[in-house]
Short mmCIF file of C-alpha atoms in Angstrom, two decimals:
data_model
loop_
_atom_site.label_atom_id
_atom_site.label_comp_id
_atom_site.label_asym_id
_atom_site.label_seq_id
_atom_site.Cartn_x
_atom_site.Cartn_y
_atom_site.Cartn_z
CA UNK A 1 121.06 136.54 90.05
CA UNK A 2 120.00 134.54 87.28
CA UNK A 3 116.78 132.63 87.13
CA UNK A 4 117.25 128.85 87.60
CA UNK A 5 114.16 128.28 85.97
CA UNK A 6 115.12 130.38 83.02
CA UNK A 7 118.66 128.77 82.78
CA UNK A 8 117.25 125.25 82.64
CA UNK A 9 114.60 126.24 79.99
CA UNK A 10 116.45 128.44 77.70
CA UNK A 11 119.88 126.59 78.03
CA UNK A 12 122.03 129.50 78.03
CA UNK A 13 120.59 132.93 78.54
CA UNK A 14 120.86 134.95 81.70
CA UNK A 15 118.19 137.18 83.11
CA UNK A 16 119.03 140.03 85.98
CA UNK A 17 116.68 140.00 88.83
CA UNK A 18 116.34 142.12 91.68
CA UNK A 19 114.88 141.84 94.86
CA UNK A 20 114.13 144.37 97.69
CA UNK A 21 112.56 144.32 101.16
CA UNK A 22 113.43 142.73 104.58
CA UNK A 23 113.67 139.04 104.68
CA UNK A 24 110.75 137.47 106.94
CA UNK A 25 111.57 135.52 110.31
CA UNK A 26 112.71 131.86 109.40
CA UNK A 27 109.76 129.89 109.15
CA UNK A 28 109.18 126.98 111.57
CA UNK A 29 109.04 123.62 109.82
CA UNK A 30 105.51 122.75 108.85
CA UNK A 31 104.07 119.44 110.40
CA UNK A 32 102.34 117.19 108.27
CA UNK A 33 98.61 117.32 108.22
CA UNK A 34 96.42 115.08 109.95
CA UNK A 35 95.27 112.64 107.50
CA UNK A 36 93.33 109.46 107.97
CA UNK A 37 94.86 106.02 106.70
CA UNK A 38 92.90 102.90 107.46
CA UNK A 39 95.04 99.89 108.59
CA UNK A 40 93.84 96.75 107.08
CA UNK A 41 95.63 93.38 107.96
CA UNK A 42 96.02 90.78 105.28
CA UNK A 43 94.64 87.92 107.71
CA UNK A 44 91.06 86.93 106.41
CA UNK A 45 91.27 85.89 102.74
CA UNK A 46 88.53 84.72 100.85
CA UNK A 47 88.24 82.65 97.63
CA UNK A 48 88.10 84.66 94.54
CA UNK A 49 84.51 84.57 93.50
CA UNK A 50 84.50 87.50 91.40
CA UNK A 51 86.15 88.13 87.80
CA UNK A 52 87.85 91.38 88.46
CA UNK A 53 87.47 92.43 84.66
CA UNK A 54 83.85 92.57 85.39
CA UNK A 55 83.20 95.62 85.53
CA UNK A 56 85.75 97.04 83.55
CA UNK A 57 88.32 99.79 84.59
CA UNK A 58 86.46 102.93 84.83
CA UNK A 59 88.55 106.11 84.44
CA UNK A 60 85.51 108.32 85.26
CA UNK A 61 85.10 107.13 88.52
CA UNK A 62 88.71 106.43 89.34
CA UNK A 63 90.39 109.19 87.32
CA UNK A 64 93.73 108.75 89.06
CA UNK A 65 96.50 106.28 88.92
CA UNK A 66 96.57 103.54 91.73
CA UNK A 67 99.65 104.38 93.83
CA UNK A 68 101.34 101.82 96.04
CA UNK A 69 104.23 103.17 98.32
CA UNK A 70 106.02 103.16 101.57
CA UNK A 71 106.90 99.34 100.76
CA UNK A 72 108.09 97.48 103.85
CA UNK A 73 109.01 94.01 104.00
CA UNK A 74 105.17 93.31 105.52
CA UNK A 75 103.34 96.40 104.69
CA UNK A 76 102.83 98.77 101.85
CA UNK A 77 100.49 101.85 101.52
CA UNK A 78 97.83 102.21 98.72
CA UNK A 79 95.93 104.95 97.54
CA UNK A 80 93.79 106.55 94.88
CA UNK A 81 91.11 109.11 94.09
CA UNK A 82 87.52 108.25 93.73
CA UNK A 83 84.75 110.30 92.36
CA UNK A 84 82.03 107.98 92.48
CA UNK A 85 78.69 107.86 94.76
CA UNK A 86 78.79 104.08 96.10
CA UNK A 87 80.95 102.51 98.54
CA UNK A 88 84.62 101.42 97.86
CA UNK A 89 86.38 98.34 98.82
CA UNK A 90 89.94 97.05 98.54
CA UNK A 91 91.14 93.85 96.76
CA UNK A 92 94.33 92.56 97.27
CA UNK A 93 95.78 89.22 96.29
CA UNK A 94 99.22 87.62 95.75
CA UNK A 95 100.57 87.66 92.04
CA UNK A 96 101.89 84.16 92.16
CA UNK A 97 99.76 81.91 94.54
CA UNK A 98 96.16 80.61 95.28
CA UNK A 99 93.72 82.89 93.87
CA UNK A 100 92.57 84.36 97.32
CA UNK A 101 91.74 87.54 97.62
CA UNK A 102 91.65 90.32 100.70
CA UNK A 103 88.44 91.95 100.51
CA UNK A 104 88.30 95.16 102.98
CA UNK A 105 85.43 96.63 104.71
CA UNK A 106 84.11 99.79 102.76
CA UNK A 107 86.91 102.51 102.74
CA UNK A 108 86.80 105.89 103.99
CA UNK A 109 86.69 108.54 101.44
CA UNK A 110 87.90 111.95 102.36
CA UNK A 111 86.39 115.20 101.34
CA UNK A 112 88.92 115.30 98.31
CA UNK A 113 87.89 111.90 97.14
CA UNK A 114 90.97 110.17 98.37
CA UNK A 115 91.24 106.82 99.72
CA UNK A 116 94.53 105.51 101.94
CA UNK A 117 95.23 102.22 103.13
CA UNK A 118 98.05 100.77 104.97
CA UNK A 119 97.87 96.92 104.19
CA UNK A 120 99.84 94.96 106.72
CA UNK A 121 100.88 91.04 107.22
CA UNK A 122 102.30 90.61 103.95
CA UNK A 123 105.17 88.35 103.01
CA UNK A 124 108.66 89.96 102.42
CA UNK A 125 109.86 90.26 99.02
CA UNK A 126 106.39 89.13 97.39
CA UNK A 127 104.51 90.63 94.38
CA UNK A 128 100.48 91.55 95.15
CA UNK A 129 98.30 92.73 92.96
CA UNK A 130 95.32 95.34 93.95
CA UNK A 131 92.38 97.32 92.87
CA UNK A 132 89.63 99.65 94.16
CA UNK A 133 86.05 98.46 93.41
CA UNK A 134 82.80 100.47 93.61
CA UNK A 135 80.20 98.39 94.55
CA UNK A 136 76.29 98.64 95.65
CA UNK A 137 74.63 96.18 97.51
CA UNK A 138 77.25 93.60 96.87
CA UNK A 139 77.21 94.20 93.07
CA UNK A 140 80.31 95.73 91.47
CA UNK A 141 79.65 99.06 89.36
CA UNK A 142 83.46 100.20 88.59
CA UNK A 143 86.96 99.43 89.47
CA UNK A 144 90.28 101.23 89.08
CA UNK A 145 93.35 99.91 87.27
CA UNK A 146 94.83 96.94 88.81
CA UNK A 147 98.31 97.88 90.31
CA UNK A 148 101.21 95.54 91.09
CA UNK A 149 103.53 96.28 94.35
CA UNK A 150 106.57 94.07 95.58
CA UNK A 151 107.05 94.37 99.30
CA UNK A 152 110.68 94.94 100.64
CA UNK A 153 112.60 91.90 100.61
CA UNK A 154 113.81 90.01 103.99
CA UNK A 155 116.48 91.97 106.09
CA UNK A 156 119.06 89.20 104.84
CA UNK A 157 118.26 89.01 101.24
CA UNK A 158 121.14 89.84 98.49
CA UNK A 159 118.72 89.67 95.71
CA UNK A 160 119.40 91.97 92.75
CA UNK A 161 116.93 95.31 92.64
CA UNK A 162 115.98 97.01 89.70
CA UNK A 163 114.43 100.53 90.38
CA UNK A 164 113.24 103.08 87.75
CA UNK A 165 113.76 106.79 88.17
CA UNK A 166 111.59 109.77 87.04
CA UNK A 167 111.99 113.64 87.53
CA UNK A 168 110.74 116.77 86.00
CA UNK A 169 107.41 115.51 84.20
CA UNK A 170 106.60 119.21 83.31
CA UNK A 171 103.03 120.02 82.16
CA UNK A 172 103.84 120.68 78.40
CA UNK A 173 105.23 116.84 78.22
CA UNK A 174 101.99 115.17 79.06
CA UNK A 175 101.41 112.33 78.58
CA UNK A 176 104.92 111.70 79.24
CA UNK A 177 106.53 109.36 76.63
CA UNK A 178 109.69 108.71 78.78
CA UNK A 179 107.25 107.20 81.36
CA UNK A 180 105.22 105.28 79.00
CA UNK A 181 108.51 103.92 77.81
CA UNK A 182 109.51 103.38 81.37
CA UNK A 183 106.10 101.15 82.03
CA UNK A 184 107.36 98.66 79.18
CA UNK A 185 110.27 97.58 81.46
CA UNK A 186 110.63 95.43 84.41
CA UNK A 187 111.37 96.95 87.74
CA UNK A 188 110.69 96.44 91.44
CA UNK A 189 109.90 99.94 92.44
CA UNK A 190 109.89 103.45 91.36
CA UNK A 191 111.69 106.27 92.64
CA UNK A 192 110.54 110.03 92.00
CA UNK A 193 113.34 112.40 92.35
CA UNK A 194 111.15 115.60 92.63
CA UNK A 195 109.16 117.90 90.14
CA UNK A 196 106.46 115.02 89.88
CA UNK A 197 103.87 117.69 89.53
CA UNK A 198 104.23 121.23 88.25
CA UNK A 199 101.61 123.25 90.59
CA UNK A 200 103.30 126.68 90.11
CA UNK A 201 99.98 128.33 89.15
CA UNK A 202 98.16 126.95 92.11
CA UNK A 203 97.38 129.14 95.19
CA UNK A 204 94.45 127.27 96.87
CA UNK A 205 93.95 123.74 98.15
CA UNK A 206 91.51 122.84 95.62
CA UNK A 207 93.86 124.05 92.82
CA UNK A 208 96.81 121.93 94.21
CA UNK A 209 94.30 119.12 94.35
CA UNK A 210 93.20 119.29 90.85
CA UNK A 211 96.69 119.94 89.43
CA UNK A 212 97.77 116.37 91.43
CA UNK A 213 94.83 114.66 89.94
CA UNK A 214 95.66 116.14 86.44
CA UNK A 215 99.14 114.96 86.38
CA UNK A 216 98.14 111.48 88.00
CA UNK A 217 95.49 110.78 85.49
CA UNK A 218 98.10 111.35 82.55
CA UNK A 219 98.62 107.75 80.55
CA UNK A 220 102.36 107.85 81.45
CA UNK A 221 101.81 108.22 85.20
CA UNK A 222 98.95 105.64 85.10
CA UNK A 223 100.91 103.19 83.31
CA UNK A 224 104.23 103.48 84.96
CA UNK A 225 102.69 103.61 88.67
CA UNK A 226 100.58 100.53 87.81
CA UNK A 227 103.48 98.20 87.49
CA UNK A 228 105.42 98.68 90.86
CA UNK A 229 105.18 100.58 94.09
CA UNK A 230 106.99 104.04 94.57
CA UNK A 231 109.12 106.15 96.63
CA UNK A 232 109.21 109.97 96.32
CA UNK A 233 110.97 112.97 97.28
CA UNK A 234 110.00 116.33 96.25
CA UNK A 235 111.73 119.57 94.60
CA UNK A 236 110.21 122.89 94.01
CA UNK A 237 107.67 122.73 91.60
CA UNK A 238 105.16 120.63 93.95
CA UNK A 239 104.78 123.86 95.62
CA UNK A 240 106.15 126.35 93.47
CA UNK A 241 109.20 127.33 91.26
CA UNK A 242 112.17 127.95 93.67
CA UNK A 243 110.28 128.54 96.44
CA UNK A 244 112.06 129.79 99.46
CA UNK A 245 110.90 128.57 102.87
CA UNK A 246 111.94 131.72 104.89
CA UNK A 247 109.64 133.74 102.61
CA UNK A 248 106.74 131.61 101.11
CA UNK A 249 103.26 132.42 102.23
CA UNK A 250 102.25 129.75 104.86
CA UNK A 251 98.91 129.35 103.95
CA UNK A 252 99.78 128.39 100.47
CA UNK A 253 102.50 126.11 101.70
CA UNK A 254 100.03 124.47 103.93
CA UNK A 255 97.80 123.86 100.79
CA UNK A 256 100.70 122.56 98.72
CA UNK A 257 101.95 120.38 101.61
CA UNK A 258 98.35 119.00 102.01
CA UNK A 259 97.57 118.24 98.53
CA UNK A 260 101.20 116.35 98.26
CA UNK A 261 100.51 114.27 101.36
CA UNK A 262 96.78 113.42 100.19
CA UNK A 263 97.94 112.42 96.71
CA UNK A 264 100.89 110.17 97.14
CA UNK A 265 101.39 107.10 99.32
CA UNK A 266 103.70 108.47 101.81
CA UNK A 267 104.70 107.54 105.32
CA UNK A 268 103.63 110.01 108.14
CA UNK A 269 106.35 112.18 109.62
CA UNK A 270 109.17 114.02 107.90
CA UNK A 271 109.68 113.60 104.01
CA UNK A 272 113.24 112.45 104.74
CA UNK A 273 113.54 108.60 105.73
CA UNK A 274 115.09 105.53 104.38
CA UNK A 275 114.00 102.11 103.23
CA UNK A 276 116.04 98.84 103.12
CA UNK A 277 115.62 96.46 100.24
CA UNK A 278 117.15 93.48 102.21
CA UNK A 279 121.15 93.83 102.35
CA UNK A 280 121.23 94.90 98.73
CA UNK A 281 120.33 98.72 98.94
CA UNK A 282 119.35 101.17 101.62
CA UNK A 283 117.42 104.20 99.75
CA UNK A 284 117.91 107.67 101.80
CA UNK A 285 115.18 109.96 100.71
CA UNK A 286 116.01 113.63 101.50
CA UNK A 287 114.00 116.76 101.79
CA UNK A 288 116.32 119.32 100.33
CA UNK A 289 113.50 121.98 100.23
CA UNK A 290 111.37 122.71 103.02
CA UNK A 291 114.17 122.54 105.61
CA UNK A 292 116.47 125.23 103.30
CA UNK A 293 117.47 128.04 105.35
CA UNK A 294 119.25 130.19 102.82
CA UNK A 295 119.77 133.16 105.10
CA UNK A 296 121.77 130.57 107.37
CA UNK A 297 123.50 128.81 104.56
CA UNK A 298 121.70 125.47 105.50
CA UNK A 299 120.76 123.23 102.81
CA UNK A 300 118.88 120.93 105.36
CA UNK A 301 118.22 120.94 108.91
CA UNK A 302 120.73 119.85 111.67
CA UNK A 303 118.35 116.96 112.41
CA UNK A 304 118.24 115.73 108.82
CA UNK A 305 121.79 115.99 108.47
CA UNK A 306 122.88 114.23 111.51
CA UNK A 307 120.21 111.35 110.60
CA UNK A 308 121.62 111.12 107.06
CA UNK A 309 125.34 111.02 108.42
CA UNK A 310 124.43 108.28 111.12
CA UNK A 311 122.18 106.18 108.53
CA UNK A 312 125.07 105.94 106.00
CA UNK A 313 127.58 104.85 108.34
CA UNK A 314 125.28 102.23 110.04
CA UNK A 315 123.68 100.87 106.88
CA UNK A 316 124.36 96.90 106.54
CA UNK A 317 123.36 97.51 103.07
CA UNK A 318 125.79 96.70 99.85
CA UNK A 319 124.69 100.10 98.26
CA UNK A 320 123.49 103.23 99.63
CA UNK A 321 121.59 105.26 97.43
CA UNK A 322 120.73 109.23 98.26
CA UNK A 323 117.80 110.71 96.49
CA UNK A 324 118.52 114.14 96.14
CA UNK A 325 116.31 116.53 94.29
CA UNK A 326 118.99 118.78 93.00
CA UNK A 327 122.38 117.36 92.14
CA UNK A 328 125.40 117.48 94.29
CA UNK A 329 127.86 116.98 91.34
CA UNK A 330 130.59 120.00 90.93
CA UNK A 331 129.15 121.34 87.33
CA UNK A 332 131.39 123.15 85.04
CA UNK A 333 131.14 126.55 83.22
CA UNK A 334 127.57 128.16 82.50
CA UNK A 335 125.91 125.72 84.99
CA UNK A 336 127.47 127.50 87.90
CA UNK A 337 125.25 130.43 86.80
CA UNK A 338 122.46 128.98 89.00
CA UNK A 339 124.51 126.98 91.71
CA UNK A 340 122.58 129.01 94.40
CA UNK A 341 119.80 126.66 94.17
CA UNK A 342 121.93 123.32 94.65
CA UNK A 343 124.67 121.65 97.04
CA UNK A 344 127.23 123.99 95.23
CA UNK A 345 125.39 127.04 96.73
CA UNK A 346 125.59 125.63 100.38
CA UNK A 347 129.52 124.66 100.53
CA UNK A 348 129.89 124.13 104.23
CA UNK A 349 127.24 121.02 104.30
CA UNK A 350 128.30 119.74 100.89
CA UNK A 351 131.97 119.33 101.99
CA UNK A 352 130.88 118.02 105.22
CA UNK A 353 129.02 115.20 103.55
CA UNK A 354 131.66 114.48 100.89
CA UNK A 355 134.57 114.41 103.14
CA UNK A 356 132.36 112.20 105.64
CA UNK A 357 132.12 109.44 103.06
CA UNK A 358 135.82 109.67 101.99
CA UNK A 359 136.76 109.34 105.99
CA UNK A 360 134.24 106.59 106.47
CA UNK A 361 135.51 104.89 103.38
CA UNK A 362 131.95 104.45 102.02
CA UNK A 363 132.76 103.80 98.34
CA UNK A 364 129.24 102.17 97.50
CA UNK A 365 127.30 105.20 97.69
CA UNK A 366 125.36 106.64 94.77
CA UNK A 367 123.62 110.02 94.44
CA UNK A 368 120.38 110.35 92.34
CA UNK A 369 118.71 113.68 91.44
CA UNK A 370 116.58 115.30 89.09
CA UNK A 371 115.87 119.14 88.56
CA UNK A 372 118.37 119.93 85.52
CA UNK A 373 116.14 118.68 82.83
CA UNK A 374 118.79 116.16 81.65
CA UNK A 375 119.98 112.94 81.82
CA UNK A 376 123.60 112.57 83.08
CA UNK A 377 126.09 109.82 84.54
CA UNK A 378 128.60 111.68 86.21
CA UNK A 379 131.41 111.94 88.78
CA UNK A 380 130.64 114.17 91.75
CA UNK A 381 134.34 115.71 91.34
CA UNK A 382 136.39 115.16 88.13
CA UNK A 383 138.61 112.25 88.76
CA UNK A 384 136.97 111.02 92.15
CA UNK A 385 134.84 107.74 92.65
CA UNK A 386 131.73 109.10 93.87
CA UNK A 387 128.94 109.02 91.32
CA UNK A 388 125.88 110.58 90.36
CA UNK A 389 123.14 109.90 88.27
CA UNK A 390 120.58 112.79 87.16
CA UNK A 391 117.40 112.12 85.23
CA UNK A 392 114.52 113.92 83.53
CA UNK A 393 111.42 112.38 82.29
CA UNK A 394 109.92 115.43 80.51
CA UNK A 395 111.53 118.69 80.61
CA UNK A 396 114.69 119.10 78.56
CA UNK A 397 117.83 121.28 78.46
CA UNK A 398 119.89 121.44 75.63
CA UNK A 399 123.01 122.66 77.44
CA UNK A 400 123.64 119.04 78.55
CA UNK A 401 123.94 117.48 75.25
CA UNK A 402 128.10 118.19 74.82
CA UNK A 403 128.97 117.52 78.48
CA UNK A 404 130.20 113.93 78.00
CA UNK A 405 132.10 115.10 74.94
CA UNK A 406 133.60 118.06 76.23
CA UNK A 407 134.53 116.49 79.68
CA UNK A 408 134.80 113.00 79.37
CA UNK A 409 137.06 112.84 82.42
CA UNK A 410 133.92 113.44 84.51
CA UNK A 411 130.87 112.51 82.34
CA UNK A 412 130.18 109.01 81.12
CA UNK A 413 126.67 110.06 79.39
CA UNK A 414 124.85 113.29 78.92
CA UNK A 415 121.54 113.99 77.01
CA UNK A 416 119.43 116.95 77.22
CA UNK A 417 116.19 114.87 76.56
CA UNK A 418 113.87 112.76 78.15
CA UNK A 419 114.66 109.15 78.76
CA UNK A 420 113.35 106.22 80.53
CA UNK A 421 116.32 105.49 83.22
CA UNK A 422 116.61 102.22 85.16
CA UNK A 423 118.99 100.85 87.67
CA UNK A 424 119.81 97.06 88.55
CA UNK A 425 121.63 96.45 91.90
CA UNK A 426 123.71 93.59 92.05
CA UNK A 427 124.90 92.99 95.62
CA UNK A 428 126.96 89.64 94.57
CA UNK A 429 128.95 91.18 91.56
CA UNK A 430 128.85 94.77 93.32
CA UNK A 431 127.73 96.34 90.22
CA UNK A 432 125.17 98.76 89.26
CA UNK A 433 124.02 98.51 85.75
CA UNK A 434 122.21 101.95 84.39
CA UNK A 435 120.07 101.87 81.29
CA UNK A 436 118.42 104.94 79.25
CA UNK A 437 115.78 104.11 77.04
CA UNK A 438 114.60 106.35 74.20
CA UNK A 439 110.90 107.25 74.38
CA UNK A 440 110.17 106.78 70.66
CA UNK A 441 111.20 103.39 70.19
CA UNK A 442 112.18 101.99 73.60
CA UNK A 443 115.46 101.27 72.40
CA UNK A 444 118.79 101.35 74.55
CA UNK A 445 120.26 104.98 74.30
CA UNK A 446 123.18 104.05 76.45
CA UNK A 447 124.12 101.24 78.93
CA UNK A 448 126.85 101.26 81.57
CA UNK A 449 128.05 99.36 84.48
CA UNK A 450 129.53 100.99 87.64
#
């Protein structure tokens, strides 16, 4: 069998691997770790009596990006890492409106230095700004970056939505120029499609925590995450390269999962869930890693598959986006060397899903994926209407460069280099505009409308 990692990094060579020994029994699903998230209602507003530029931002005490996530019409989750010694407070204010600020009670800082807050009572579809401030005796000592986040629109909204996409931000690509270029654009939210952190060398909880801090303190992440809230799925490198849930050491997996949950503003419960942005789009986040059972030929659990099927059918939204860490596209030629690591290696569930979409007449479905270290706009099957967008913000794969030239019936765009990728969904026109920007100058490398 050819190593997927070798295939993606070298672009063409094959390395034969062998394995021996009996497979361990199928692992039980790993429950989310018990983490404390404070709930703060946006109810008591105070006049803005402080200048938030005084004190200035302090990257030593707040080394990580500021992160907003789990955006719903009336709530968001906020998190960052703090390594100071005094109390930490959260400030939240509307971007456009009276200069009134929510000032929280002192935040709980966990043993790894993370603060996690769920802010409720917000207005749908509104932009807010926020920051974390260290204070002693009422005197500000330091603050984090000032972030901004937009709540999801009201359920009947039909406004356009712009989404920035990211995946595969490998360690050697820091500080991730593609993410720096992304941060120069306007977008309502970011969608991370896996391999957000390359934690392969990690074994212990402390190592996973430090790896997440190292990634999230990179300039590309700090800039891009400062501009909008995020949703995220994971792929393999958040844990280890191409890890198998049936055989992976339980203690190492527990450490990886805990560090992942601590670092990102995720909802409780399973990683697979969906978020609606009015009636414009419903975003389905899949977990195509921890629920795999290769020995059973399952790409995801029966429960997740049934949830996805029902959600796609019942969604009232114009667009249904499926965030999927590894592409579902029927890839040609050499790409099939590594098909055991993606949907094509699990043909039964792949065909079940694609057949269901055809039978239900669900045409406004768009798959989004990472993993391949390239940027693609492709048809899932040659000559068929279903489309997929594949992105990379860092790692590269030269095999992708000629796909659009050699297979124009399937590939509209292909490049084996990092790009800033954005989608704009227009529910009135029923169009999806896709843009890829070059990191070097920010210019548009390709633009298309589906």
